Tab-separated table of C-alpha atoms in Angstrom:
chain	number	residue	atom	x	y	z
A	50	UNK	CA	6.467	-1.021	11.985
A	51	UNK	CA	7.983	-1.835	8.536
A	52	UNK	CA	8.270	0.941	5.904
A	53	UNK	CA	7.036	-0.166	3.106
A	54	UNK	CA	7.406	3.366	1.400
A	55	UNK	CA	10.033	6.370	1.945
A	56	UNK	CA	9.717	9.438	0.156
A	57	UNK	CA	12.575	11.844	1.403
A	58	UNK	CA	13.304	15.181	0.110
A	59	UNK	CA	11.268	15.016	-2.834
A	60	UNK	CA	11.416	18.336	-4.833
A	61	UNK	CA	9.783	18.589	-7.753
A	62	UNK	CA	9.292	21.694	-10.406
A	63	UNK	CA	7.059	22.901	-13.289
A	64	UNK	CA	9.023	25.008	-16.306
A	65	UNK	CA	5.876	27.337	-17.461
A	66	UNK	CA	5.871	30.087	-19.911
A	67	UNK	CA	6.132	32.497	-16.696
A	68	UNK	CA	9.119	30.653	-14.927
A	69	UNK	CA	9.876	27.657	-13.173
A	70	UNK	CA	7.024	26.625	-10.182
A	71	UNK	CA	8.901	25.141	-7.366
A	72	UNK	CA	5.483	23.020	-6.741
A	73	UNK	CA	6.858	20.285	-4.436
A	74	UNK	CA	9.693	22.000	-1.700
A	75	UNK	CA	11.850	18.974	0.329
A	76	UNK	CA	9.069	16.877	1.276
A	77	UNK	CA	9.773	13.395	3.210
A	78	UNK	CA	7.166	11.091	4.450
A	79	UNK	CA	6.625	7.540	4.747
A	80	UNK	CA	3.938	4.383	4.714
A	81	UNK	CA	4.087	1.784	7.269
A	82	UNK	CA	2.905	-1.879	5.918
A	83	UNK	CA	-0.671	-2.624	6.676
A	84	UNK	CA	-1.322	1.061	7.425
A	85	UNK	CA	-3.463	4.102	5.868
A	86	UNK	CA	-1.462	7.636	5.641
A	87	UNK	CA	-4.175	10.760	4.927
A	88	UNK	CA	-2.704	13.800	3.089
A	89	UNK	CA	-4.215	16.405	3.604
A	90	UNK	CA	-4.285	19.957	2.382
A	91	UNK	CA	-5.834	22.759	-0.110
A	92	UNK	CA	-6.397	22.665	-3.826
A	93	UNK	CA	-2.896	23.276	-5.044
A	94	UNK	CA	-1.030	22.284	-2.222
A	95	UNK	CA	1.157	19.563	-4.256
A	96	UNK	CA	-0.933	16.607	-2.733
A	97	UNK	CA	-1.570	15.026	-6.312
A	98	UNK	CA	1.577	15.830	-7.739
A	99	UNK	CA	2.923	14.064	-4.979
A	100	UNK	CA	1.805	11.006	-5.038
A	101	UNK	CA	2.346	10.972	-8.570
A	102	UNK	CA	5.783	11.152	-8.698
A	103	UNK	CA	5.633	7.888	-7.028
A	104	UNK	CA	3.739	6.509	-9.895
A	105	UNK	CA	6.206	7.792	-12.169
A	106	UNK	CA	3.256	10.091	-14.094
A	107	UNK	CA	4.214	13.388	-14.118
A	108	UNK	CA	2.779	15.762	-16.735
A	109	UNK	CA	6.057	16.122	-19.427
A	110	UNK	CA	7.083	20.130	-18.532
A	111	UNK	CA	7.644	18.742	-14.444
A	112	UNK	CA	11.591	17.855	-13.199
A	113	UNK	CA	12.533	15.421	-10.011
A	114	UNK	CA	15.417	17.457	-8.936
A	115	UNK	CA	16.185	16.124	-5.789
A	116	UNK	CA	14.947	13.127	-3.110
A	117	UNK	CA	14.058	9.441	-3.254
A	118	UNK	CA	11.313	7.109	-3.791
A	119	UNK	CA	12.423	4.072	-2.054
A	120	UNK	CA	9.967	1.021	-2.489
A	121	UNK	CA	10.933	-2.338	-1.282
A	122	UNK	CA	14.853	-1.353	-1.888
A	123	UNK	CA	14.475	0.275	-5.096
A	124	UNK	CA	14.833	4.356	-5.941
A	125	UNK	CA	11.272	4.430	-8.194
A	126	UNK	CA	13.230	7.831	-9.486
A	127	UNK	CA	16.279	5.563	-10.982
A	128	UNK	CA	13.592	3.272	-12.613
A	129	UNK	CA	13.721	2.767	-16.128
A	130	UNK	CA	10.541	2.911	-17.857
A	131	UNK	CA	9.935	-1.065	-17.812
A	132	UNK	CA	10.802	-1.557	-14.579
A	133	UNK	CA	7.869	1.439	-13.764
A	134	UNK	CA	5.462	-0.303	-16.217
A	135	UNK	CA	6.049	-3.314	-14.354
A	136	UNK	CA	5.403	-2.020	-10.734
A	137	UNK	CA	2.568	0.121	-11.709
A	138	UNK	CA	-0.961	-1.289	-11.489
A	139	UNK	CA	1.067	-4.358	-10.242
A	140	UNK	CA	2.430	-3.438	-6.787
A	141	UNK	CA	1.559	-0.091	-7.197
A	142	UNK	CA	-2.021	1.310	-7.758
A	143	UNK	CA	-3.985	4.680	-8.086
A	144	UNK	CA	-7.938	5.075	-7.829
A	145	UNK	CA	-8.048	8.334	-9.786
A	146	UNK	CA	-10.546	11.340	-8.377
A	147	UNK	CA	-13.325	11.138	-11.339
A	148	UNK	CA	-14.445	7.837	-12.797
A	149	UNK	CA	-16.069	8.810	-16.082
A	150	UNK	CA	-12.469	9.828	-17.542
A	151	UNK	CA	-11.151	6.666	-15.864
A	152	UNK	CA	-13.022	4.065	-17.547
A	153	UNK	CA	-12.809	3.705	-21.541
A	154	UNK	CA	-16.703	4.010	-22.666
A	155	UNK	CA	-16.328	1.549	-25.681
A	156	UNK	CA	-15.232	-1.117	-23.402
A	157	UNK	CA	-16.795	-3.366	-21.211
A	158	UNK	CA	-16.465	-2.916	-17.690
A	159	UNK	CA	-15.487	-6.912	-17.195
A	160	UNK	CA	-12.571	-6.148	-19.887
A	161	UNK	CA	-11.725	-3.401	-18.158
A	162	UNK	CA	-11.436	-4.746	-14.735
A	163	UNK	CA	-9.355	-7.603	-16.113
A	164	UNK	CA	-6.808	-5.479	-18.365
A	165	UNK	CA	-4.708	-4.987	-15.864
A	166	UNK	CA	-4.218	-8.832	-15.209
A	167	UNK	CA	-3.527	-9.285	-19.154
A	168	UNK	CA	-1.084	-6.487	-19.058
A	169	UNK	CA	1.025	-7.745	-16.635
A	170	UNK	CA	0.611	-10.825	-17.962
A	171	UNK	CA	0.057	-12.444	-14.523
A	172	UNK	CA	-3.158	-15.110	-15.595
A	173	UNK	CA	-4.770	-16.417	-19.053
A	174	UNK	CA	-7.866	-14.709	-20.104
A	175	UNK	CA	-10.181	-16.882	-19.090
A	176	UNK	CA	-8.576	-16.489	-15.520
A	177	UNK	CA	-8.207	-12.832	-15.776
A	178	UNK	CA	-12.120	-12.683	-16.747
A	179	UNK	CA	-13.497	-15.178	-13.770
A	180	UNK	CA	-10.861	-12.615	-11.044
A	181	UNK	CA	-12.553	-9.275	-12.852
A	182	UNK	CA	-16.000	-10.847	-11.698
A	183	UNK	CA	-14.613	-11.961	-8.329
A	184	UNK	CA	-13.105	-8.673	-7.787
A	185	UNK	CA	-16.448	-7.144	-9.100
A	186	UNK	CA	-18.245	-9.144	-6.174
A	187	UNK	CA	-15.871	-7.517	-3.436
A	188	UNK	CA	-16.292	-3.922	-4.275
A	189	UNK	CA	-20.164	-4.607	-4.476
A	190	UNK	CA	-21.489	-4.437	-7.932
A	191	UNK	CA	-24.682	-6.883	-7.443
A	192	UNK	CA	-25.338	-9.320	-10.244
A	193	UNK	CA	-21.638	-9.173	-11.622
A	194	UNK	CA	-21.551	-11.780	-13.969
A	195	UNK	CA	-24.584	-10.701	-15.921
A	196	UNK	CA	-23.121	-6.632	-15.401
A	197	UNK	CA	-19.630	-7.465	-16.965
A	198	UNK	CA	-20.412	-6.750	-20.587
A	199	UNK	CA	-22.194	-3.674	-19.500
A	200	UNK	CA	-20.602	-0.503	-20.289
A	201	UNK	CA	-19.611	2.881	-17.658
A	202	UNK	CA	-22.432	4.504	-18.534
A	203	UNK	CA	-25.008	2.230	-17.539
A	204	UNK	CA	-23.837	2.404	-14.088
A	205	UNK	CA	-24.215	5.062	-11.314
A	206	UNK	CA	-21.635	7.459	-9.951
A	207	UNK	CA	-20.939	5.283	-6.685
A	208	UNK	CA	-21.060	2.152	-8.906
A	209	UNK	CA	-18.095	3.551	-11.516
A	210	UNK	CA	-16.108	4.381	-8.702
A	211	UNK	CA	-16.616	0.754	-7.494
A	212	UNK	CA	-15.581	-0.195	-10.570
A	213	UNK	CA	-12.476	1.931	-10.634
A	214	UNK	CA	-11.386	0.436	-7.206
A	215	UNK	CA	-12.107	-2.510	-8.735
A	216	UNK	CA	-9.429	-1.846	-11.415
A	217	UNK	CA	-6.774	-0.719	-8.992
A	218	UNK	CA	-6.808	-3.449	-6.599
A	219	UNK	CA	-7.357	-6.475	-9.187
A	220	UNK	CA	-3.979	-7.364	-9.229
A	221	UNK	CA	-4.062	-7.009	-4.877
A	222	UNK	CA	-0.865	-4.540	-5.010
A	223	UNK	CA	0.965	-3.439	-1.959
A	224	UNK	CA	0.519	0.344	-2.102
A	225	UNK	CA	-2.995	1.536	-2.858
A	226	UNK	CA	-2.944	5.329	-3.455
A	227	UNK	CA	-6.052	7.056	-3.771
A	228	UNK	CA	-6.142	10.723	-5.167
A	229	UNK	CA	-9.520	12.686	-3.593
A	230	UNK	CA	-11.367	9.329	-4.665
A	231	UNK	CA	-14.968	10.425	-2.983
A	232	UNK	CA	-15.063	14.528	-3.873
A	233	UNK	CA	-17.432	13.927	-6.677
A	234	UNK	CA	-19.880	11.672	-4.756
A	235	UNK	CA	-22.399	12.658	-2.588
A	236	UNK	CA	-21.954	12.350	1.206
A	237	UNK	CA	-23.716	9.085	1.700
A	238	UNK	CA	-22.118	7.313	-0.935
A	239	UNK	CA	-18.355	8.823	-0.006
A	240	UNK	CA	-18.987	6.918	3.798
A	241	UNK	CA	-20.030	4.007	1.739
A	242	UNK	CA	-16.251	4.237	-0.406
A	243	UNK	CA	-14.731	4.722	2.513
A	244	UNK	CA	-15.957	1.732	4.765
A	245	UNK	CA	-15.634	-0.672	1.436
A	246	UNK	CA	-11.667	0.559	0.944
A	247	UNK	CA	-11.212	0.207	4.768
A	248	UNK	CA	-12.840	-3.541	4.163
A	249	UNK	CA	-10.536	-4.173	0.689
A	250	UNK	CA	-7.257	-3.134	2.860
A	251	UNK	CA	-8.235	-5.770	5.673
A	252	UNK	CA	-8.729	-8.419	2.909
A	253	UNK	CA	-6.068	-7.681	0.376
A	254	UNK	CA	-3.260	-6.398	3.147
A	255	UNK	CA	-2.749	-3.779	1.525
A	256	UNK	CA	-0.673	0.071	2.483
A	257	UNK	CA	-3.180	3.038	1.253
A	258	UNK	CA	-2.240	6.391	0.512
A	259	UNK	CA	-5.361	8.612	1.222
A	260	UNK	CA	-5.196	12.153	-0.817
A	261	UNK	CA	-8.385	14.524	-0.073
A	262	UNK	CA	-8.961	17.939	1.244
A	263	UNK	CA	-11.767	17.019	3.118
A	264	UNK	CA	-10.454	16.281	6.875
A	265	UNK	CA	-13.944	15.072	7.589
A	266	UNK	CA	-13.152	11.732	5.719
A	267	UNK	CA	-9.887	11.409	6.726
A	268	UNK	CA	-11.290	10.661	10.328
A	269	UNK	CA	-12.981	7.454	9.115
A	270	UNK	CA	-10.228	5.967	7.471
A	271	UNK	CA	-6.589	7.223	8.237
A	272	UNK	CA	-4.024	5.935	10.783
A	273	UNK	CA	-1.367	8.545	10.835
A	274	UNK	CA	-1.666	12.366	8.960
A	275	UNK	CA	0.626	14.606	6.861
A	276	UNK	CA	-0.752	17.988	6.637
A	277	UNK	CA	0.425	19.754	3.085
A	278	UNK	CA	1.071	23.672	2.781
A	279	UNK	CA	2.282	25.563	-0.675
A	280	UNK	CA	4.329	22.358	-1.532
A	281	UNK	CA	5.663	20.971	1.723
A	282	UNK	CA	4.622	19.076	5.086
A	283	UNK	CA	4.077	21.425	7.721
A	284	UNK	CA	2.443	18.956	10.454
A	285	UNK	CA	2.360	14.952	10.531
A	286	UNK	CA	0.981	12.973	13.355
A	287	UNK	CA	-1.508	10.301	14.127
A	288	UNK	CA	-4.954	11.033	13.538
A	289	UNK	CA	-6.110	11.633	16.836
A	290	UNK	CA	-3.112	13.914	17.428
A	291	UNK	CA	-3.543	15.775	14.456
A	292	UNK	CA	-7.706	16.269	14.974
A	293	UNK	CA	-7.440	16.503	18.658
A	294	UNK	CA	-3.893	18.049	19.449
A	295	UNK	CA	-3.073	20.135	16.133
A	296	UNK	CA	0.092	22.296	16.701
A	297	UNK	CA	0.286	24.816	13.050
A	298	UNK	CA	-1.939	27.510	12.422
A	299	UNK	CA	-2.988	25.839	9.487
A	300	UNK	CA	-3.969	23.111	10.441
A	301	UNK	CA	-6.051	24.698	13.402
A	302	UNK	CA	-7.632	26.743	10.190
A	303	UNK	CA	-8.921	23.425	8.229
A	304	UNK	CA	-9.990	22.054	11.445
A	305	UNK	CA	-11.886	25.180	12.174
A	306	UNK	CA	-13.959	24.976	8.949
A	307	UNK	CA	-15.366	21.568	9.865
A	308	UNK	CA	-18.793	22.169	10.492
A	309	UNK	CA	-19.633	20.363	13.543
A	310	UNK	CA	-22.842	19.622	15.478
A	311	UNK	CA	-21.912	22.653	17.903
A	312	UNK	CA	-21.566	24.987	14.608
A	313	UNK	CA	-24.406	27.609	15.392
A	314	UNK	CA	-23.187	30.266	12.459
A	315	UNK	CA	-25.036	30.336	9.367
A	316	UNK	CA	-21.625	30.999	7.667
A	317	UNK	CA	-18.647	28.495	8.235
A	318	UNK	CA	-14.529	29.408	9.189
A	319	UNK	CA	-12.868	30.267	6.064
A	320	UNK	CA	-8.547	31.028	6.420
A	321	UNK	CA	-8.110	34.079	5.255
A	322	UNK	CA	-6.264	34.840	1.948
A	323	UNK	CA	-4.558	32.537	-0.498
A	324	UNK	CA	-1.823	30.397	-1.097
A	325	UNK	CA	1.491	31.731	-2.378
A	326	UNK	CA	2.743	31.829	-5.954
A	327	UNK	CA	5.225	29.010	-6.025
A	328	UNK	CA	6.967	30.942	-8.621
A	329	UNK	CA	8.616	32.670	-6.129
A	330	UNK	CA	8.201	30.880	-2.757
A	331	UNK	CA	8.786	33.133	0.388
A	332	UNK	CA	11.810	32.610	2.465
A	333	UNK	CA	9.860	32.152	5.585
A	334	UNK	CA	6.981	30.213	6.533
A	335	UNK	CA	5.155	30.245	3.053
A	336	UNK	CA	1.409	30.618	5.682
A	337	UNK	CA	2.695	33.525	7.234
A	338	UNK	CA	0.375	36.207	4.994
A	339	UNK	CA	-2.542	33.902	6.462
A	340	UNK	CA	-1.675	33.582	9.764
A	341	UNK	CA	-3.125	35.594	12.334
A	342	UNK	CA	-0.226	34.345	15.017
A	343	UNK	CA	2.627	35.351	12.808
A	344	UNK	CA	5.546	36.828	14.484
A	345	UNK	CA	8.265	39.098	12.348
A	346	UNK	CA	10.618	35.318	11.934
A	347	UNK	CA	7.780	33.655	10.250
A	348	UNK	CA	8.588	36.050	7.249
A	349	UNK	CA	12.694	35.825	7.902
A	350	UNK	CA	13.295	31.797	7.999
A	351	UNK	CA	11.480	28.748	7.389
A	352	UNK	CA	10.314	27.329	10.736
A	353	UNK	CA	12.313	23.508	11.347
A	354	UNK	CA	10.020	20.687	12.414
A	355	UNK	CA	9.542	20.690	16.506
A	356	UNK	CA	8.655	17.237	18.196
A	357	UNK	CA	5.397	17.411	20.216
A	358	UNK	CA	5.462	13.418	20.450
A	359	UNK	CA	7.384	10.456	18.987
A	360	UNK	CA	4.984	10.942	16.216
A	361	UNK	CA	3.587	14.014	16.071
A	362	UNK	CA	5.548	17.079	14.722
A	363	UNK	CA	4.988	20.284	13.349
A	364	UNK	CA	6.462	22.949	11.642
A	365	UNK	CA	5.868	26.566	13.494
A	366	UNK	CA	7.640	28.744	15.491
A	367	UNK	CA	5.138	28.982	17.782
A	368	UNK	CA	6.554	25.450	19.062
A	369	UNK	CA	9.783	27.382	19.566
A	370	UNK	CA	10.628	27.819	23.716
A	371	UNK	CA	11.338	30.970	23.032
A	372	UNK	CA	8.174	32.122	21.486
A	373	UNK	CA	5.552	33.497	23.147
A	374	UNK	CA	2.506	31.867	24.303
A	375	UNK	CA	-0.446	31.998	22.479
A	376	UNK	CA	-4.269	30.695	23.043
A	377	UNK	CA	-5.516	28.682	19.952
A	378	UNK	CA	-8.991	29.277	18.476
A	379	UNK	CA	-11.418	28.305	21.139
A	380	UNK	CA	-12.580	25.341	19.042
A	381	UNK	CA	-8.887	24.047	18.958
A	382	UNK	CA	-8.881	24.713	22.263
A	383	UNK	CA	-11.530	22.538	22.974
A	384	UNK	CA	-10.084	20.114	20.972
A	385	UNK	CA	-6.798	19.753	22.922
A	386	UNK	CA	-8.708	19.757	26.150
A	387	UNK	CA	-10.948	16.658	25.152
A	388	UNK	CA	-7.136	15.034	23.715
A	389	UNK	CA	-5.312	15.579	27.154
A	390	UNK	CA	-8.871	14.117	29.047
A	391	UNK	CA	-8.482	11.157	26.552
A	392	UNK	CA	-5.003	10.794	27.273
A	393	UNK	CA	-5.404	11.021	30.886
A	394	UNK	CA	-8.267	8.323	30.822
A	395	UNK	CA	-6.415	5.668	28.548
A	396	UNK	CA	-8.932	6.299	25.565
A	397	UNK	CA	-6.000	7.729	23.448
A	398	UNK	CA	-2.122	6.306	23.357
A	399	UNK	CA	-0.214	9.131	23.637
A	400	UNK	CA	3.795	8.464	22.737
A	401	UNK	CA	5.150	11.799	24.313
A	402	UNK	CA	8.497	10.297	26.332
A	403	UNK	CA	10.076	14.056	26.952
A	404	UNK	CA	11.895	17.237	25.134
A	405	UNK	CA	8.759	17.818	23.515
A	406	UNK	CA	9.763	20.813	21.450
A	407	UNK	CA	13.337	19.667	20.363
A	408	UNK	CA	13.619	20.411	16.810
A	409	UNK	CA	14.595	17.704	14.245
């Protein structure tokens, strides 16, 4: 498939009154064209700050100091400021997580929807003004011409974020990236988000970045997974390899606090612990405190990435062949049993074409 996006060894710091946060640690990913990537991880895990980068809207005390952005044969982190105001909200978009300090409340949502169009200076006004209502129409706001002079606050939580989306994809950009864009909804109105966006990326063609914590939505929309941990990737994979065959501890830990319809406990899984301070990031595997599988080089050296498939890898020296063997969580378990059945029967593609735990 044709990247569209390559992030590689993007690391990123914070100078705070208390030292320097190494808050993004070598990470590399990419976005195919046409395709939804989920990233995935806890609050704090650099997900946001991320995907920002790409934007080019990093808070003013954060430093780049190393990697690439490559989009479409440009380095976004050479950019000059133009050429970033240019690309973003053009090719580039973001649907931010909470719509109320999205939208401007003296303005019009129709104004709104169409500023981006004026900005870039892409249409007239009048234009701009009849594509806000069209765009209106395709994220489902009923009765958008009469709702266009409205303002945010006569519209419901699922309708702002409409809007929002609205606002992002008005211009139909190539990358969509969406940071935790259905956490403050309820759960009926997140499915609804998430089956419109997965209908606006079939009509638009565009490439979404998904950011949320919640691996319960990322089912319903993503195509491939990067699983985030104290600033880095630790696991990557297509979705059914990463919610049916997950290889890191930590990953078997989000996946374990999934309620499910066989959850009979009153109380869910919670991993154990917290996250490191990223003010001084451990030498080893930064889960290893949390890990109930750790073994004495998981606090020594930073595990490489091992290949379980030609596009599923992981981070762990569990994967190692000289590690020894250990049985998952029964759930995970489970899991992997119902993946290899899948596999067997043709229901799942699996890519695996040997040396499955060759590092890379």
């Amino acid at each position: 498939m044709e990247k569209i996006l390559d992030v590689k060894d993007l690391q990123i710091n914070f100078d705070t009154f208390a030292g320097q946060v190494k808050a993004i640690r070598n990470v590399s990913f990419h976005l195919n064209k046409g395709e939804t990537l989920a990233i995935v991880g806890e609050s704090g895990s650099g997900k946001s700050v991320t995907v920002r980068s790409i934007m080019g809207l990093l808070a003013n005390n954060a430093h780049v100091d190393n990697g690439s952005i490559d989009f479409k044969g440009k380095d976004l982190l050479k950019a000059s400021p133009r050429e970033l105001e240019s690309i973003r909200g053009n090719d580039i978009s973001m649907i931010f997580q909470d719509p109320m300090t999205s939208l401007d409340p003296t303005m019009p949502i129709g104004k709104q929807v169409a500023e981006p169009l004026l900005i870039h200076g892409s249409m007239s006004k009048k234009k701009a003004m009849a594509r806000a209502e069209e765009v209106l129409e395709l994220v489902g706001i009923t009765n958008a011409k009469n709702r266009m002079k409205d303002y945010p606050h006569q519209f419901s939580g699922g309708q702002r974020q409409r809007i929002v989306i609205a606002i992002s994809i008005v211009n139909y950009p190539e990358v969509l990236i969406a940071d935790e864009p259905t956490t403050a909804l309820d759960v009926t109105i997140q499915a609804q988000i998430i089956d419109l966006m997965k209908e606006l990326q079939n009509k638009i063609e565009t490439s979404i970045i998904f950011i949320t914590h919640d691996l319960g939505v990322v089912a319903g929309i993503a195509d491939r997974v990067a699983v985030m941990y104290a600033g880095k990737i630790i696991e990557y994979g297509s979705v059914d390899e990463i919610f049916y065959n997950p290889q890191h501890p930590y990953t078997w830990g989000l996946l374990n606090s999934m309620p499910t319809l066989d959850t009979s406990s009153d109380r869910l899984y919670a991993i154990p612990g917290t996250p490191p301070n990223l003010l001084n990031p451990p030498a080893g595997d930064a889960f290893a405190p949390r890990n109930p599988y750790a073994m004495e080089i998981d606090y020594e050296q930073m595990p490489p990435f091992y290949k379980v498939t030609d596009t599923h890898y992981a981070a762990t020296w569990l994967l190692d062949p000289n590690a020894p063997k250990v049985e998952p969580p029964a759930a995970i378990k489970k899991r992997q049993e119902e993946y290899h059945q899948l596999v067997a029967e043709g229901k799942i593609q699996s890519s695996v074409k040997g040396g499955a735990k060759d590092g890379e």
